[in-house]
mmCIF file of C-alpha atoms in Angstrom:
data_model
loop_
_atom_site.group_PDB
_atom_site.id
_atom_site.type_symbol
_atom_site.label_atom_id
_atom_site.label_comp_id
_atom_site.label_asym_id
_atom_site.label_seq_id
_atom_site.Cartn_x
_atom_site.Cartn_y
_atom_site.Cartn_z
ATOM 1 C CA MET C 1 5.404 9.211 19.596
ATOM 2 C CA GLU C 2 4.394 10.101 16.066
ATOM 3 C CA GLN C 3 0.858 9.209 15.009
ATOM 4 C CA THR C 4 0.992 6.862 12.019
ATOM 5 C CA GLY C 5 -1.871 6.553 9.562
ATOM 6 C CA ALA C 6 -2.124 4.254 6.558
ATOM 7 C CA VAL C 7 -3.276 4.371 2.950
ATOM 8 C CA ILE C 8 -4.140 1.183 1.053
ATOM 9 C CA LEU C 9 -4.454 1.711 -2.689
ATOM 10 C CA ALA C 10 -7.200 -0.373 -4.277
ATOM 11 C CA ALA C 11 -8.542 1.759 -7.124
ATOM 12 C CA GLY C 12 -7.042 -0.030 -10.125
ATOM 13 C CA LEU C 13 -8.765 -2.007 -12.857
ATOM 14 C CA SER C 14 -6.764 -5.246 -12.356
ATOM 15 C CA SER C 15 -6.753 -5.437 -16.159
ATOM 16 C CA ARG C 16 -3.582 -7.504 -16.496
ATOM 17 C CA MET C 17 -4.698 -10.026 -13.887
ATOM 18 C CA GLY C 18 -8.001 -10.960 -15.465
ATOM 19 C CA ALA C 19 -9.473 -11.213 -11.963
ATOM 20 C CA TYR C 20 -10.118 -8.607 -9.291
ATOM 21 C CA LYS C 21 -6.828 -8.454 -7.402
ATOM 22 C CA PRO C 22 -7.782 -7.063 -3.973
ATOM 23 C CA LEU C 23 -10.214 -9.924 -3.355
ATOM 24 C CA LEU C 24 -7.997 -12.783 -4.560
ATOM 25 C CA GLN C 25 -7.405 -15.098 -1.629
ATOM 26 C CA ILE C 26 -4.319 -16.496 0.054
ATOM 27 C CA ASP C 27 -5.124 -19.167 2.648
ATOM 28 C CA GLY C 28 -8.730 -18.040 2.622
ATOM 29 C CA VAL C 29 -7.907 -14.394 3.303
ATOM 30 C CA SER C 30 -8.143 -11.693 0.632
ATOM 31 C CA MET C 31 -5.048 -9.786 -0.421
ATOM 32 C CA ILE C 32 -6.464 -6.477 0.772
ATOM 33 C CA ARG C 33 -7.358 -7.990 4.151
ATOM 34 C CA HIS C 34 -3.786 -9.261 4.520
ATOM 35 C CA VAL C 35 -2.526 -5.702 3.931
ATOM 36 C CA TYR C 36 -5.101 -4.210 6.289
ATOM 37 C CA ASP C 37 -4.334 -6.702 9.079
ATOM 38 C CA THR C 38 -0.609 -5.982 8.899
ATOM 39 C CA MET C 39 -1.126 -2.215 9.081
ATOM 40 C CA PHE C 40 -3.689 -2.494 11.857
ATOM 41 C CA SER C 41 -1.392 -4.766 13.886
ATOM 42 C CA ALA C 42 1.384 -2.192 13.483
ATOM 43 C CA GLY C 43 -0.829 0.396 15.184
ATOM 44 C CA ALA C 44 -1.677 2.472 12.106
ATOM 45 C CA GLU C 45 -4.707 4.670 12.671
ATOM 46 C CA PRO C 46 -6.608 6.025 10.804
ATOM 47 C CA ILE C 47 -6.494 3.545 7.893
ATOM 48 C CA VAL C 48 -7.751 4.858 4.551
ATOM 49 C CA VAL C 49 -8.667 2.599 1.632
ATOM 50 C CA VAL C 50 -8.751 4.345 -1.739
ATOM 51 C CA THR C 51 -11.223 2.621 -4.047
ATOM 52 C CA GLY C 52 -12.133 2.959 -7.688
ATOM 53 C CA TYR C 53 -13.160 0.004 -9.816
ATOM 54 C CA ARG C 54 -15.690 -2.242 -8.003
ATOM 55 C CA HIS C 55 -15.629 0.054 -4.986
ATOM 56 C CA GLU C 56 -18.894 -1.397 -3.681
ATOM 57 C CA ASP C 57 -17.285 -4.837 -3.454
ATOM 58 C CA ILE C 58 -14.339 -3.513 -1.442
ATOM 59 C CA GLU C 59 -16.611 -1.584 0.916
ATOM 60 C CA ALA C 60 -18.808 -4.645 1.469
ATOM 61 C CA HIS C 61 -15.782 -6.889 1.974
ATOM 62 C CA LEU C 62 -14.247 -4.645 4.648
ATOM 63 C CA TYR C 63 -17.570 -3.674 6.223
ATOM 64 C CA GLY C 64 -17.349 -3.278 9.977
ATOM 65 C CA LEU C 65 -13.620 -2.652 10.111
ATOM 66 C CA PRO C 66 -12.329 0.747 11.320
ATOM 67 C CA VAL C 67 -11.398 2.046 7.879
ATOM 68 C CA THR C 68 -12.211 5.214 5.952
ATOM 69 C CA PHE C 69 -13.125 4.716 2.306
ATOM 70 C CA VAL C 70 -12.191 7.327 -0.275
ATOM 71 C CA HIS C 71 -13.455 6.809 -3.817
ATOM 72 C CA ASN C 72 -11.500 7.949 -6.866
ATOM 73 C CA PRO C 73 -14.229 8.409 -9.492
ATOM 74 C CA GLU C 74 -11.584 9.017 -12.166
ATOM 75 C CA TYR C 75 -9.818 5.707 -11.476
ATOM 76 C CA ALA C 76 -9.931 4.603 -15.121
ATOM 77 C CA HIS C 77 -8.120 7.746 -16.327
ATOM 78 C CA THR C 78 -5.716 8.602 -13.504
ATOM 79 C CA GLN C 79 -2.498 7.219 -12.064
ATOM 80 C CA GLN C 80 -1.865 5.556 -8.712
ATOM 81 C CA LEU C 81 -0.282 8.783 -7.474
ATOM 82 C CA ASP C 82 -3.627 10.545 -7.953
ATOM 83 C CA SER C 83 -5.345 7.945 -5.772
ATOM 84 C CA LEU C 84 -2.592 8.328 -3.191
ATOM 85 C CA ARG C 85 -3.111 12.088 -3.080
ATOM 86 C CA LEU C 86 -6.803 11.520 -2.339
ATOM 87 C CA GLY C 87 -5.940 9.191 0.517
ATOM 88 C CA LEU C 88 -3.289 11.473 1.966
ATOM 89 C CA SER C 89 -5.534 14.536 1.825
ATOM 90 C CA THR C 90 -8.029 12.633 3.980
ATOM 91 C CA LEU C 91 -5.303 12.160 6.607
ATOM 92 C CA LYS C 92 -4.157 15.781 6.621
ATOM 93 C CA GLY C 93 -3.874 17.004 10.199
ATOM 94 C CA ARG C 94 -4.644 13.554 11.607
ATOM 95 C CA CYS C 95 -1.182 11.955 11.636
ATOM 96 C CA GLN C 96 2.474 12.837 11.163
ATOM 97 C CA ARG C 97 3.441 9.943 8.897
ATOM 98 C CA VAL C 98 1.709 7.362 6.736
ATOM 99 C CA LEU C 99 2.241 3.724 5.815
ATOM 100 C CA ILE C 100 1.456 3.292 2.111
ATOM 101 C CA SER C 101 0.866 0.060 0.214
ATOM 102 C CA PRO C 102 -1.023 -1.158 -2.829
ATOM 103 C CA ALA C 103 -3.630 -3.812 -2.040
ATOM 104 C CA ASP C 104 -1.698 -6.377 -4.082
ATOM 105 C CA VAL C 105 1.423 -6.621 -1.883
ATOM 106 C CA PRO C 106 -0.086 -8.919 0.761
ATOM 107 C CA LEU C 107 2.771 -10.973 2.194
ATOM 108 C CA VAL C 108 4.908 -8.410 4.011
ATOM 109 C CA SER C 109 5.852 -9.640 7.467
ATOM 110 C CA GLN C 110 4.831 -7.839 10.629
ATOM 111 C CA GLU C 111 8.511 -7.648 11.584
ATOM 112 C CA THR C 112 9.258 -5.695 8.408
ATOM 113 C CA VAL C 113 6.556 -3.110 9.073
ATOM 114 C CA ASP C 114 7.642 -2.742 12.689
ATOM 115 C CA ALA C 115 11.264 -2.235 11.541
ATOM 116 C CA LEU C 116 10.203 0.517 9.126
ATOM 117 C CA LEU C 117 8.254 2.302 11.838
ATOM 118 C CA ARG C 118 11.275 2.340 14.125
ATOM 119 C CA GLU C 119 13.076 4.524 11.575
ATOM 120 C CA THR C 120 12.734 8.284 11.179
ATOM 121 C CA GLY C 121 12.962 10.353 8.032
ATOM 122 C CA ASP C 122 11.130 11.841 5.065
ATOM 123 C CA PHE C 123 10.604 8.646 3.075
ATOM 124 C CA ILE C 124 11.441 5.168 4.320
ATOM 125 C CA ARG C 125 11.283 2.079 2.143
ATOM 126 C CA PRO C 126 12.184 -1.591 2.622
ATOM 127 C CA VAL C 127 14.798 -3.177 0.382
ATOM 128 C CA TYR C 128 15.224 -6.906 -0.198
ATOM 129 C CA GLN C 129 18.374 -8.078 -1.991
ATOM 130 C CA GLY C 130 18.781 -4.624 -3.518
ATOM 131 C CA LYS C 131 15.166 -4.301 -4.680
ATOM 132 C CA PRO C 132 12.881 -1.719 -3.049
ATOM 133 C CA GLY C 133 9.314 -2.640 -2.234
ATOM 134 C CA HIS C 134 6.281 -1.868 -0.051
ATOM 135 C CA PRO C 135 5.042 -0.626 2.266
ATOM 136 C CA VAL C 136 6.747 2.731 2.440
ATOM 137 C CA VAL C 137 6.544 5.309 5.207
ATOM 138 C CA LEU C 138 5.943 8.909 4.167
ATOM 139 C CA ASN C 139 6.341 11.978 6.354
ATOM 140 C CA MET C 140 3.159 14.043 5.941
ATOM 141 C CA ALA C 141 5.300 17.188 5.739
ATOM 142 C CA LEU C 142 5.923 16.127 2.116
ATOM 143 C CA LEU C 143 2.249 16.299 1.165
ATOM 144 C CA PRO C 144 2.424 19.842 -0.317
ATOM 145 C CA GLU C 145 5.260 18.687 -2.583
ATOM 146 C CA LEU C 146 3.259 15.664 -3.725
ATOM 147 C CA GLU C 147 0.213 17.814 -4.407
ATOM 148 C CA ARG C 148 2.238 20.203 -6.571
ATOM 149 C CA TYR C 149 4.101 17.521 -8.518
ATOM 150 C CA SER C 150 3.100 17.177 -12.172
ATOM 151 C CA GLY C 151 5.903 15.038 -13.613
ATOM 152 C CA GLY C 152 6.129 11.331 -14.339
ATOM 153 C CA GLY C 153 7.384 8.350 -12.390
ATOM 154 C CA GLY C 154 4.582 8.199 -9.845
ATOM 155 C CA LEU C 155 5.374 8.477 -6.144
ATOM 156 C CA ARG C 156 9.058 7.746 -6.679
ATOM 157 C CA GLY C 157 9.312 10.560 -9.213
ATOM 158 C CA ALA C 158 7.558 12.951 -6.868
ATOM 159 C CA ILE C 159 9.796 12.018 -3.936
ATOM 160 C CA GLU C 160 12.990 12.348 -5.966
ATOM 161 C CA CYS C 161 11.872 15.722 -7.318
ATOM 162 C CA SER C 162 11.025 16.976 -3.814
ATOM 163 C CA GLY C 163 14.597 16.559 -2.614
ATOM 164 C CA ALA C 164 13.402 14.426 0.293
ATOM 165 C CA VAL C 165 15.893 12.075 1.863
ATOM 166 C CA ILE C 166 15.077 8.458 0.973
ATOM 167 C CA ARG C 167 16.057 6.026 3.712
ATOM 168 C CA ASP C 168 16.425 2.427 2.569
ATOM 169 C CA VAL C 169 15.995 -0.269 5.212
ATOM 170 C CA ALA C 170 17.426 -3.674 4.299
ATOM 171 C CA VAL C 171 15.044 -6.445 5.351
ATOM 172 C CA PRO C 172 15.182 -10.261 5.014
ATOM 173 C CA ASP C 173 11.637 -10.293 3.658
ATOM 174 C CA GLY C 174 11.025 -11.154 0.004
ATOM 175 C CA GLY C 175 7.342 -10.366 0.507
ATOM 176 C CA ILE C 176 8.016 -6.652 0.123
ATOM 177 C CA ALA C 177 8.726 -7.090 -3.587
ATOM 178 C CA LEU C 178 5.993 -9.613 -4.446
ATOM 179 C CA ASP C 179 2.965 -7.994 -6.037
ATOM 180 C CA ALA C 180 0.349 -9.568 -8.278
ATOM 181 C CA ASP C 181 -0.121 -7.740 -11.556
ATOM 182 C CA THR C 182 -0.556 -10.893 -13.656
ATOM 183 C CA PRO C 183 -1.707 -14.496 -13.078
ATOM 184 C CA GLN C 184 1.949 -15.536 -13.259
ATOM 185 C CA ASP C 185 2.818 -13.038 -10.524
ATOM 186 C CA PHE C 186 0.042 -14.422 -8.354
ATOM 187 C CA GLU C 187 1.226 -17.991 -8.820
ATOM 188 C CA ALA C 188 4.770 -16.934 -7.892
ATOM 189 C CA LEU C 189 3.425 -15.165 -4.825
ATOM 190 C CA LEU C 190 1.528 -18.291 -3.747
ATOM 191 C CA ARG C 191 4.593 -20.483 -4.286
ATOM 192 C CA TRP C 192 6.730 -18.157 -2.178
ATOM 193 C CA HIS C 193 4.093 -18.131 0.549
ATOM 194 C CA ARG C 194 3.973 -21.943 0.660
ATOM 195 C CA GLN C 195 7.752 -22.040 1.018
ATOM 196 C CA GLN C 196 7.573 -19.734 4.045
ATOM 197 C CA THR C 197 4.898 -21.696 5.898
#
């Protein structure tokens, strides 16, 4: 059985939201805690949280949980892929594959994550009605390629450039494609959540 770690990306400025995204609450639970709980329930270990802006707040909020915090001091001037590299380097030698999600994709079902982890391959991503989303599963063998990559397009650009095989897994879970970059996004996310419960 392959050891599966996890990286939760929470280094961004939340500038388009106007509020600090990871700590926004859904049913009294923060978005980042929703993501953490789903990964923990799927058996991911170790779980790394990459922080940047307001890192003290994240560390205090998740205090006592079995997570490793990695701080990106250049969060205001770097891309999400740079934060991901920091998180992955922390997991080097500790797991064979990694679940990856931003902190603002909180409503993915446990069934979706379990379905992704039943698959094998270089890069596995969920797809809902033709739209890819999060979390994704990355084979750690790709880490050297990601570390060398200097082009654009973030993680997707790096994966496509590496020649890795992307495996799409169709799921009946709209939560994979619901993030919260703006207040309108967050309202849509809350509406969708109410419809599911």
